[in-house]
């Protein structure tokens, strides 16, 4: 029995506190990946896998220039209680230029009972990152079970902006799930095509209701679904102000009535509730995207209810200039040394990139790469979707990129910021420019429809020389 939309109160994940410092004096965090029985649907218990037993997991807040370490303990059961696979894990901090050994490389797995400490450099511009599981061939099940959370990196530029902060800076983690009658999650990826649930959760709550004051709020929207794309719109069709994309603040805010968000994309939007009166109810709706299966209530996401409670008036602006993130937004096509062609296509029942799979990478002894730029080389990547009626959100690890065009046309207004996932729609070719900076070594590139990634639309590139 599913709850009626807009009956469950909204909540945000807790912020994680460090447990101490490392030998190098870095803040040290500890996270236990474990099974937990939680109430998601009122009156029913659901077994989840969560960071510290929570889904979404706790938010980590980090500062640019201040590296941190996270001790990840895989305390999951040796086999999944229903689906009978071994929940080995590999934690990926999506959006971070981490060293290869801390990037959650799919084959670099931690078995149940094992521990791995990850180091995060925090050397990039302020942004909304997320950490999620990346264990080879079980990324989809592990993430679906709940191993996903946000990570906020801040810097001096962001801190100086008069944008909403504190209680008015709110994560919105969107996922869809399928529940069985006993309350447990069901997994059906339709022959690895994708999984589309009939229940929409925001921060782990089904279609929640959030009480808002008459002021601006900043929402850090993350689509953490396996396969569902969203096209978000407010019920009164008032434009939202987009201030940030995957790689942080945009050069300038952009207005959009509809916001399309594929899997793993992050968009930061400011919504101003000052124009409403007490008692007004505004819905955040999902108009849907092609090739995401819709159900009765998947067109609903959450509802805002306006109060006239007093509020803190600080940080209630959106300035005309945000942050140019010139590392990527200043790149010019003439600076590119090479164009790398990426083709996503289904071949012999498997999802492939340029005709190859992650199994092919494994068989090559992890030598096979689609590109080998030098450190600091600038390239254009041309990502072509030849798979017919499917869209693929393609994620390139390590780098931020700027979308140049989509089938030769300019990117959408909301995409005019630094990105690390490109929504490559049906029969589209997306061109993006990027600079392979910060680290050398091998990094993955894959589709973020996670059943596609696991079967087996993933490959890698290498920056600089091979390092053992
Ligand atoms: Cu969000 Cu390779 O992952
Ligand atoms: Cu895909």
CSV table of N, CA and C and ligand atoms in Angstrom, one decimal, residues 92 94 130 132 134 264 395 397 444 446 448 453 458, ligand 1:
chain,number,residue,atom,x,y,z
A,92,UNK,N,33.1,5.6,-5.1
A,92,UNK,CA,33.5,6.7,-6.0
A,92,UNK,C,32.9,8.0,-5.6
A,94,UNK,N,32.0,11.1,-7.0
A,94,UNK,CA,31.7,11.5,-8.3
A,94,UNK,C,31.8,13.1,-8.4
A,130,UNK,N,28.8,13.8,-5.3
A,130,UNK,CA,28.1,12.7,-4.6
A,130,UNK,C,29.0,11.5,-4.5
A,132,UNK,N,29.0,7.4,-4.3
A,132,UNK,CA,28.1,6.2,-4.5
A,132,UNK,C,29.0,5.0,-4.8
A,134,UNK,N,30.5,1.7,-6.7
A,134,UNK,CA,31.0,1.5,-8.1
A,134,UNK,C,31.5,0.1,-8.3
A,264,UNK,N,22.8,10.9,-12.5
A,264,UNK,CA,24.1,11.4,-12.0
A,264,UNK,C,24.3,12.9,-12.2
A,395,UNK,N,29.3,9.7,-18.3
A,395,UNK,CA,30.1,10.3,-17.3
A,395,UNK,C,31.5,10.0,-17.6
A,397,UNK,N,35.1,10.4,-15.8
A,397,UNK,CA,35.7,10.6,-14.5
A,397,UNK,C,36.8,11.6,-14.6
A,444,UNK,N,37.8,5.8,-15.5
A,444,UNK,CA,36.7,5.2,-16.2
A,444,UNK,C,35.8,6.3,-17.0
A,446,UNK,N,31.8,5.9,-18.6
A,446,UNK,CA,30.7,5.0,-18.7
A,446,UNK,C,29.3,5.7,-18.8
A,448,UNK,N,25.7,6.3,-17.2
A,448,UNK,CA,25.3,6.3,-15.8
A,448,UNK,C,23.8,5.7,-15.6
A,453,UNK,N,25.8,0.4,-17.3
A,453,UNK,CA,27.2,0.4,-16.9
A,453,UNK,C,27.7,-1.0,-16.5
A,458,UNK,N,31.2,0.5,-20.2
A,458,UNK,CA,32.2,1.2,-19.5
A,458,UNK,C,33.5,0.9,-20.1
B,1,LIG,CU1,28.8,8.4,-10.7
B,1,LIG,CU2,31.7,6.3,-12.6
B,1,LIG,O1,30.2,7.3,-11.5
